[in-house]
Short mmCIF file of C-alpha atoms and ligand atoms in Angstrom, two decimals:
data_model
loop_
_atom_site.label_atom_id
_atom_site.label_comp_id
_atom_site.label_asym_id
_atom_site.label_seq_id
_atom_site.Cartn_x
_atom_site.Cartn_y
_atom_site.Cartn_z
CA UNK D 116 83.96 -17.02 -5.54
CA UNK D 117 83.05 -20.27 -7.22
CA UNK D 118 80.53 -19.85 -10.06
CA UNK D 119 77.27 -21.60 -9.53
CA UNK D 120 76.60 -24.18 -12.14
CA UNK D 121 73.19 -23.54 -13.63
CA UNK D 122 71.27 -26.67 -14.66
CA UNK D 123 69.33 -26.14 -17.88
CA UNK D 124 65.60 -26.15 -17.11
CA UNK D 125 65.04 -28.39 -20.07
CA UNK D 126 66.74 -29.64 -23.15
CA UNK D 127 65.88 -27.35 -26.12
CA UNK D 128 66.85 -29.96 -28.69
CA UNK D 129 64.56 -32.48 -27.05
CA UNK D 130 61.72 -29.96 -26.99
CA UNK D 131 62.20 -29.12 -30.71
CA UNK D 132 62.39 -32.82 -31.55
CA UNK D 133 59.11 -33.29 -29.66
CA UNK D 134 57.52 -30.39 -31.49
CA UNK D 135 58.81 -31.76 -34.70
CA UNK D 136 56.93 -34.93 -33.88
CA UNK D 137 58.78 -37.28 -36.23
CA UNK D 138 56.33 -36.98 -39.03
CA UNK D 139 53.20 -37.31 -36.81
CA UNK D 140 51.46 -34.68 -38.95
CA UNK D 141 51.87 -36.92 -42.00
CA UNK D 142 50.47 -39.79 -39.98
CA UNK D 143 47.46 -37.61 -39.15
CA UNK D 144 47.07 -36.65 -42.77
CA UNK D 145 47.24 -32.86 -42.15
CA UNK D 146 50.31 -31.97 -44.21
CA UNK D 147 49.43 -29.80 -47.13
CA UNK D 148 45.80 -29.50 -46.00
CA UNK D 149 43.55 -26.64 -46.73
CA UNK D 150 41.50 -25.83 -43.60
CA UNK D 151 38.23 -24.64 -44.95
CA UNK D 152 35.51 -26.15 -42.76
CA UNK D 153 35.10 -27.93 -39.43
CA UNK D 154 33.61 -30.81 -41.47
CA UNK D 155 37.22 -31.88 -42.05
CA UNK D 156 37.73 -32.70 -38.35
CA UNK D 157 36.80 -35.93 -36.66
CA UNK D 158 37.43 -36.78 -33.00
CA UNK D 159 40.89 -38.19 -33.76
CA UNK D 160 42.01 -35.07 -35.62
CA UNK D 161 40.57 -32.86 -32.83
CA UNK D 162 42.47 -34.84 -30.18
CA UNK D 163 45.63 -34.56 -32.21
CA UNK D 164 45.36 -30.75 -32.69
CA UNK D 165 44.45 -30.25 -29.07
CA UNK D 166 47.44 -32.30 -27.94
CA UNK D 167 49.70 -30.24 -30.16
CA UNK D 168 48.17 -26.98 -28.87
CA UNK D 169 48.94 -28.11 -25.33
CA UNK D 170 52.55 -28.72 -26.36
CA UNK D 171 52.65 -25.29 -27.90
CA UNK D 172 51.37 -23.76 -24.72
CA UNK D 173 54.11 -25.56 -22.75
CA UNK D 174 56.79 -24.38 -25.19
CA UNK D 175 55.62 -20.75 -25.15
CA UNK D 176 55.49 -20.76 -21.33
CA UNK D 177 59.05 -22.09 -21.21
CA UNK D 178 60.90 -20.44 -24.00
CA UNK D 179 58.49 -18.08 -25.77
CA UNK D 180 59.30 -19.32 -29.28
CA UNK D 181 61.16 -21.87 -31.35
CA UNK D 182 62.51 -22.17 -34.93
CA UNK D 183 60.20 -24.88 -36.09
CA UNK D 184 58.94 -22.90 -39.11
CA UNK D 185 62.17 -20.89 -39.72
CA UNK D 186 62.22 -19.77 -43.37
CA UNK D 187 58.51 -20.32 -43.85
CA UNK D 188 56.27 -17.48 -44.91
CA UNK D 189 52.62 -16.94 -44.16
CA UNK D 190 50.48 -14.57 -46.22
CA UNK D 191 47.69 -13.14 -44.09
CA UNK D 192 45.03 -11.74 -46.47
CA UNK D 193 42.10 -10.02 -44.71
CA UNK D 194 39.28 -8.42 -46.73
CA UNK D 195 37.20 -7.88 -43.61
CA UNK D 196 38.22 -6.27 -40.34
CA UNK D 197 40.01 -8.40 -37.75
CA UNK D 198 41.95 -7.74 -34.62
CA UNK D 199 42.35 -11.10 -32.86
CA UNK D 200 42.30 -13.56 -35.75
CA UNK D 201 45.01 -11.68 -37.75
CA UNK D 202 47.14 -10.91 -34.70
CA UNK D 203 46.82 -14.47 -33.47
CA UNK D 204 48.00 -16.00 -36.78
CA UNK D 205 50.85 -13.56 -36.94
CA UNK D 206 51.91 -14.30 -33.31
CA UNK D 207 51.53 -18.02 -34.00
CA UNK D 208 53.75 -17.87 -37.07
CA UNK D 209 56.38 -15.72 -35.39
CA UNK D 210 56.49 -17.81 -32.21
CA UNK D 211 57.34 -20.76 -34.50
CA UNK D 212 60.10 -18.78 -36.16
CA UNK D 213 58.38 -18.08 -39.44
CA UNK D 214 57.52 -14.74 -40.96
CA UNK D 215 54.38 -13.05 -42.18
CA UNK D 216 53.20 -10.88 -45.14
CA UNK D 217 50.26 -9.07 -43.56
CA UNK D 218 47.76 -7.73 -46.08
CA UNK D 219 45.11 -6.48 -43.68
CA UNK D 220 44.43 -2.82 -43.13
CA UNK D 221 46.02 -1.92 -46.44
CA UNK D 222 43.79 -4.15 -48.53
CA UNK D 223 41.95 -1.16 -49.98
CA UNK D 224 45.21 0.22 -51.31
CA UNK D 225 46.27 -3.06 -52.92
CA UNK D 226 45.55 -4.52 -56.29
CA UNK D 227 42.35 -5.94 -54.78
CA UNK D 228 40.86 -2.44 -55.00
CA UNK D 229 41.97 -2.26 -58.66
CA UNK D 230 39.56 -5.13 -59.40
CA UNK D 231 41.93 -8.00 -59.35
CA UNK D 232 40.17 -11.32 -58.92
CA UNK D 233 40.64 -13.33 -55.74
CA UNK D 234 42.09 -16.18 -57.72
CA UNK D 235 44.76 -13.92 -59.18
CA UNK D 236 45.63 -12.44 -55.79
CA UNK D 237 45.99 -15.96 -54.43
CA UNK D 238 48.15 -17.11 -57.28
CA UNK D 239 50.41 -14.14 -56.74
CA UNK D 240 50.70 -14.60 -53.01
CA UNK D 241 51.61 -18.23 -53.28
CA UNK D 242 54.65 -17.24 -55.20
CA UNK D 243 55.91 -15.73 -51.98
CA UNK D 244 54.33 -17.72 -49.22
CA UNK D 245 54.09 -21.30 -48.05
CA UNK D 246 50.63 -20.92 -46.52
CA UNK D 247 47.77 -18.39 -46.96
CA UNK D 248 45.29 -17.32 -44.33
CA UNK D 249 42.18 -15.69 -45.88
CA UNK D 250 39.27 -13.76 -44.41
CA UNK D 251 36.67 -12.67 -46.96
CA UNK D 252 33.07 -11.48 -46.87
CA UNK D 253 31.67 -14.18 -49.18
CA UNK D 254 30.63 -17.63 -48.25
CA UNK D 255 32.72 -20.12 -50.22
CA UNK D 256 35.56 -17.70 -50.83
CA UNK D 257 38.06 -19.80 -48.94
CA UNK D 258 37.19 -22.89 -51.01
CA UNK D 259 37.60 -20.90 -54.18
CA UNK D 260 40.98 -19.67 -53.05
CA UNK D 261 42.04 -23.15 -52.16
CA UNK D 262 41.13 -24.30 -55.68
CA UNK D 263 43.37 -21.55 -57.11
CA UNK D 264 46.26 -22.16 -54.65
CA UNK D 265 48.97 -24.78 -54.68
CA UNK D 266 49.80 -24.03 -51.02
CA UNK D 267 47.55 -24.60 -48.07
CA UNK D 268 44.77 -22.10 -47.54
CA UNK D 269 43.23 -21.56 -44.09
CA UNK D 270 39.77 -20.07 -43.83
CA UNK D 271 39.82 -17.23 -41.27
CA UNK D 272 36.05 -16.50 -41.80
CA UNK D 273 34.09 -16.51 -45.00
CA UNK D 274 31.30 -14.06 -44.42
CA UNK D 275 28.46 -15.60 -42.42
CA UNK D 276 29.70 -19.08 -43.47
CA UNK D 277 32.31 -20.72 -41.25
CA UNK D 278 35.24 -19.83 -38.97
CA UNK D 279 36.93 -23.19 -38.47
CA UNK D 280 39.95 -22.06 -36.51
CA UNK D 281 37.75 -20.12 -34.09
CA UNK D 282 35.62 -23.18 -33.51
CA UNK D 283 38.70 -25.27 -32.87
CA UNK D 284 39.92 -22.78 -30.27
CA UNK D 285 36.51 -22.58 -28.76
CA UNK D 286 36.24 -26.36 -28.36
CA UNK D 287 39.79 -26.48 -27.02
CA UNK D 288 38.84 -23.78 -24.46
CA UNK D 289 35.74 -25.82 -23.36
CA UNK D 290 37.93 -28.83 -22.88
CA UNK D 291 40.64 -26.88 -21.01
CA UNK D 292 38.21 -25.06 -18.78
CA UNK D 293 35.77 -27.87 -18.04
CA UNK D 294 38.19 -30.83 -18.32
CA UNK D 295 35.88 -32.64 -20.77
CA UNK D 296 33.36 -32.11 -23.60
CA UNK D 297 31.07 -35.16 -23.41
CA UNK D 298 28.17 -34.72 -21.06
CA UNK D 299 28.21 -30.92 -21.07
CA UNK D 300 25.23 -28.61 -21.57
CA UNK D 301 26.21 -25.90 -24.03
CA UNK D 302 24.10 -22.80 -24.51
CA UNK D 303 24.72 -20.42 -27.42
CA UNK D 304 23.29 -16.93 -27.09
CA UNK D 305 22.77 -14.06 -29.52
CA UNK D 306 23.10 -13.90 -33.30
CA UNK D 307 22.92 -17.57 -34.28
CA UNK D 308 21.89 -16.73 -37.79
CA UNK D 309 24.86 -14.64 -39.04
CA UNK D 310 27.38 -15.67 -36.36
CA UNK D 311 29.80 -17.89 -38.24
CA UNK D 312 31.58 -18.95 -35.05
CA UNK D 313 28.42 -20.65 -33.63
CA UNK D 314 27.80 -22.41 -36.95
CA UNK D 315 31.26 -23.94 -36.85
CA UNK D 316 31.20 -24.68 -33.10
CA UNK D 317 27.82 -26.41 -33.32
CA UNK D 318 29.09 -28.68 -36.17
CA UNK D 319 32.14 -29.59 -34.13
CA UNK D 320 30.04 -30.39 -31.06
CA UNK D 321 28.06 -32.93 -33.10
CA UNK D 322 31.07 -35.28 -32.56
CA UNK D 323 30.36 -35.28 -28.81
CA UNK D 324 27.56 -36.26 -26.46
CA UNK D 325 26.36 -32.81 -25.46
CA UNK D 326 23.06 -31.02 -24.86
CA UNK D 327 22.62 -27.90 -26.93
CA UNK D 328 20.49 -24.87 -26.15
CA UNK D 329 20.10 -22.06 -28.74
CA UNK D 330 19.05 -18.74 -27.44
CA UNK D 331 18.24 -16.04 -29.99
CA UNK D 332 15.64 -13.51 -31.17
CA UNK D 333 13.24 -15.05 -33.71
CA UNK D 334 14.91 -13.39 -36.66
CA UNK D 335 18.41 -14.57 -35.60
CA UNK D 336 17.72 -18.34 -35.12
CA UNK D 337 20.31 -20.94 -36.06
CA UNK D 338 19.98 -21.82 -39.79
CA UNK D 339 17.69 -24.74 -40.49
CA UNK D 340 20.49 -26.68 -42.26
CA UNK D 341 22.52 -26.79 -39.03
CA UNK D 342 19.48 -27.52 -36.90
CA UNK D 343 18.73 -30.41 -39.18
CA UNK D 344 22.26 -31.79 -38.71
CA UNK D 345 21.83 -31.46 -34.91
CA UNK D 346 18.47 -33.39 -35.05
CA UNK D 347 19.91 -36.05 -37.35
CA UNK D 348 22.54 -36.72 -34.68
CA UNK D 349 19.75 -37.22 -32.16
CA UNK D 350 21.26 -34.77 -29.63
CA UNK D 351 19.14 -33.17 -26.92
CA UNK D 352 18.72 -29.72 -28.51
CA UNK D 353 16.27 -26.92 -27.88
CA UNK D 354 15.68 -23.34 -29.07
CA UNK D 355 14.41 -20.48 -26.94
CA UNK D 356 14.22 -16.69 -26.93
CA UNK D 357 15.00 -16.36 -23.26
CA UNK D 358 18.45 -16.66 -21.61
CA UNK D 359 16.69 -17.28 -18.23
CA UNK D 360 15.58 -20.66 -19.61
CA UNK D 361 19.18 -21.88 -19.83
CA UNK D 362 21.32 -19.97 -17.33
CA UNK D 363 20.82 -22.33 -14.38
CA UNK D 364 21.83 -25.49 -16.17
CA UNK D 365 24.44 -24.39 -18.64
CA UNK D 366 28.02 -25.67 -18.29
CA UNK D 367 29.07 -23.41 -21.18
CA UNK D 368 27.41 -20.11 -22.00
CA UNK D 369 28.73 -19.03 -25.40
CA UNK D 370 27.68 -15.45 -26.03
CA UNK D 371 27.91 -13.74 -29.45
CA UNK D 372 27.65 -10.25 -30.88
CA UNK D 373 24.76 -9.30 -33.19
CA UNK D 374 26.53 -9.08 -36.54
CA UNK D 375 25.58 -5.50 -37.50
CA UNK D 376 27.57 -5.73 -40.79
CA UNK D 377 25.26 -8.47 -42.11
CA UNK D 378 21.98 -6.47 -41.72
CA UNK D 379 20.61 -4.61 -44.70
CA UNK D 380 17.95 -2.91 -42.47
CA UNK D 381 19.58 -1.06 -39.51
CA UNK D 382 16.23 -0.60 -37.79
CA UNK D 383 15.97 -4.39 -37.55
CA UNK D 384 19.47 -4.48 -36.09
CA UNK D 385 18.59 -1.83 -33.47
CA UNK D 386 15.59 -3.81 -32.39
CA UNK D 387 17.60 -6.93 -31.54
CA UNK D 388 21.04 -5.69 -30.66
CA UNK D 389 20.55 -5.32 -26.91
CA UNK D 390 18.30 -8.29 -26.33
CA UNK D 391 20.81 -10.22 -24.23
CA UNK D 392 23.16 -8.76 -21.70
CA UNK D 393 25.06 -11.03 -19.28
CA UNK D 394 25.35 -9.29 -15.94
CA UNK D 395 26.61 -10.20 -12.51
CA UNK D 396 22.94 -10.61 -11.52
CA UNK D 397 22.40 -13.16 -14.16
CA UNK D 398 25.65 -14.95 -13.26
CA UNK D 399 24.37 -15.44 -9.71
CA UNK D 400 21.86 -17.86 -11.18
CA UNK D 401 24.49 -19.78 -13.03
CA UNK D 402 26.33 -22.94 -11.74
CA UNK D 403 29.43 -22.42 -9.69
CA UNK D 404 31.52 -24.46 -12.16
CA UNK D 405 30.65 -23.27 -15.62
CA UNK D 406 32.33 -21.05 -18.25
CA UNK D 407 31.25 -17.92 -20.10
CA UNK D 408 32.79 -17.62 -23.52
CA UNK D 409 32.66 -15.04 -26.38
CA UNK D 410 34.55 -14.97 -29.70
CA UNK D 411 34.94 -11.24 -29.29
CA UNK D 412 34.63 -8.36 -30.07
CA UNK D 413 31.81 -7.71 -27.62
CA UNK D 414 29.68 -4.68 -28.01
CA UNK D 415 27.73 -4.77 -24.76
CA UNK D 416 26.54 -8.42 -24.65
CA UNK D 417 28.63 -9.07 -21.49
CA UNK D 418 28.88 -6.35 -18.94
CA UNK D 419 32.47 -5.58 -18.00
CA UNK D 420 31.64 -6.36 -14.35
CA UNK D 421 31.50 -9.99 -15.32
CA UNK D 422 35.19 -9.93 -16.42
CA UNK D 423 36.40 -10.46 -12.77
CA UNK D 424 34.21 -13.57 -12.39
CA UNK D 425 36.54 -16.58 -12.62
CA UNK D 426 34.00 -18.21 -14.93
CA UNK D 427 34.62 -15.52 -17.55
CA UNK D 428 36.93 -17.30 -19.96
CA UNK D 429 36.93 -15.03 -22.98
CA UNK D 430 40.43 -13.66 -22.61
CA UNK D 431 41.83 -17.13 -21.88
CA UNK D 432 39.95 -18.14 -25.00
CA UNK D 433 41.98 -15.53 -27.04
CA UNK D 434 45.26 -17.04 -25.74
CA UNK D 435 44.17 -20.54 -26.68
CA UNK D 436 43.58 -19.30 -30.16
CA UNK D 437 47.27 -18.70 -30.60
CA UNK D 438 48.17 -22.19 -29.49
CA UNK D 439 45.59 -23.74 -31.78
CA UNK D 440 46.85 -21.71 -34.70
CA UNK D 441 50.45 -22.66 -33.94
CA UNK D 442 49.39 -26.28 -34.02
CA UNK D 443 47.52 -25.86 -37.24
CA UNK D 444 50.31 -23.94 -39.01
CA UNK D 445 52.91 -26.53 -37.92
CA UNK D 446 50.61 -29.39 -39.02
CA UNK D 447 49.73 -28.08 -42.53
CA UNK D 448 53.40 -27.27 -43.13
CA UNK D 449 54.37 -30.83 -42.22
CA UNK D 450 56.12 -29.96 -39.00
CA UNK D 451 53.87 -31.20 -36.34
N1 LIG M 685 35.52 -12.39 -34.31
C1 LIG M 685 34.46 -13.27 -34.66
C2 LIG M 685 34.31 -13.43 -36.19
O1 LIG M 685 35.15 -12.99 -36.91
C3 LIG M 685 33.15 -12.86 -33.99
C4 LIG M 685 32.54 -11.59 -34.37
O2 LIG M 685 33.06 -10.81 -35.25
O3 LIG M 685 31.52 -11.23 -33.78
O4 LIG M 685 33.36 -14.03 -36.65
#
């Protein structure tokens, strides 16, 4: 029997060359960057990263992984719990052929628990790694680490401060799900005071022509500093305590967890923790084309019956996180 000649589905060399981008990262000024805050991104850089993330998605769907970052090492240093962010950075690095030193669950057994300073830990890790991802409970810790490090540092959450890579994946998800960002009505619900993801996402949305609705209990309102930035931009923005005020018009409903770990008074936490729960009943009042997002983990803010609703995008959002982090790692390592 004559063997059937299989045509290659695509040319791997071509795909790698495309991913290698002939120095486009340098052209975009991202090589060697620390990623500390969303303030570093303008519309051009966002478009660039989103374009790269789309290419990463295409690559993963076709071949699962490539060797773009072969030989490169990522140190993943997490002083606060994380499931998605750490797994997503690890998956991103490995899909690009690099490897990872994960210092996550074991951080309490490491030198950190012996009282080593963050700067010393960072200076040590950079002897092994080409890039460091850091999550730390203090605002400004990522900036401090970046000052100590000679390799790029990526902020994976600095306490209640910022979470820039989450905001990038959130915005990317909005664009992928709704097909655009300009002109949308975005409602954020829950803990807007301590939720770092909504701080970063709001700042990124300031580059677009959007309407913003902030829904929170009185004690968990969006920090004044961010509200002032929103007002300075002249965007249509309003605050409310009631999700019913926003559900009918929202194109994006971004729901957050009340950040228990940031409360010194647990009674206060218990008073506000169940204030908003997104249910199928509530979803019946929402537009047919809209999207429900959540940075996860959820602890009851979205009832599991909503998961089957095609507008529930929170698990697709998780997948987008890996593509965005692949794009970022490739870019800061000069391989985009
Ligand atoms: N995973 C997100 C964060 O690290 C959201 C959350 O924890 O509620 O900020």
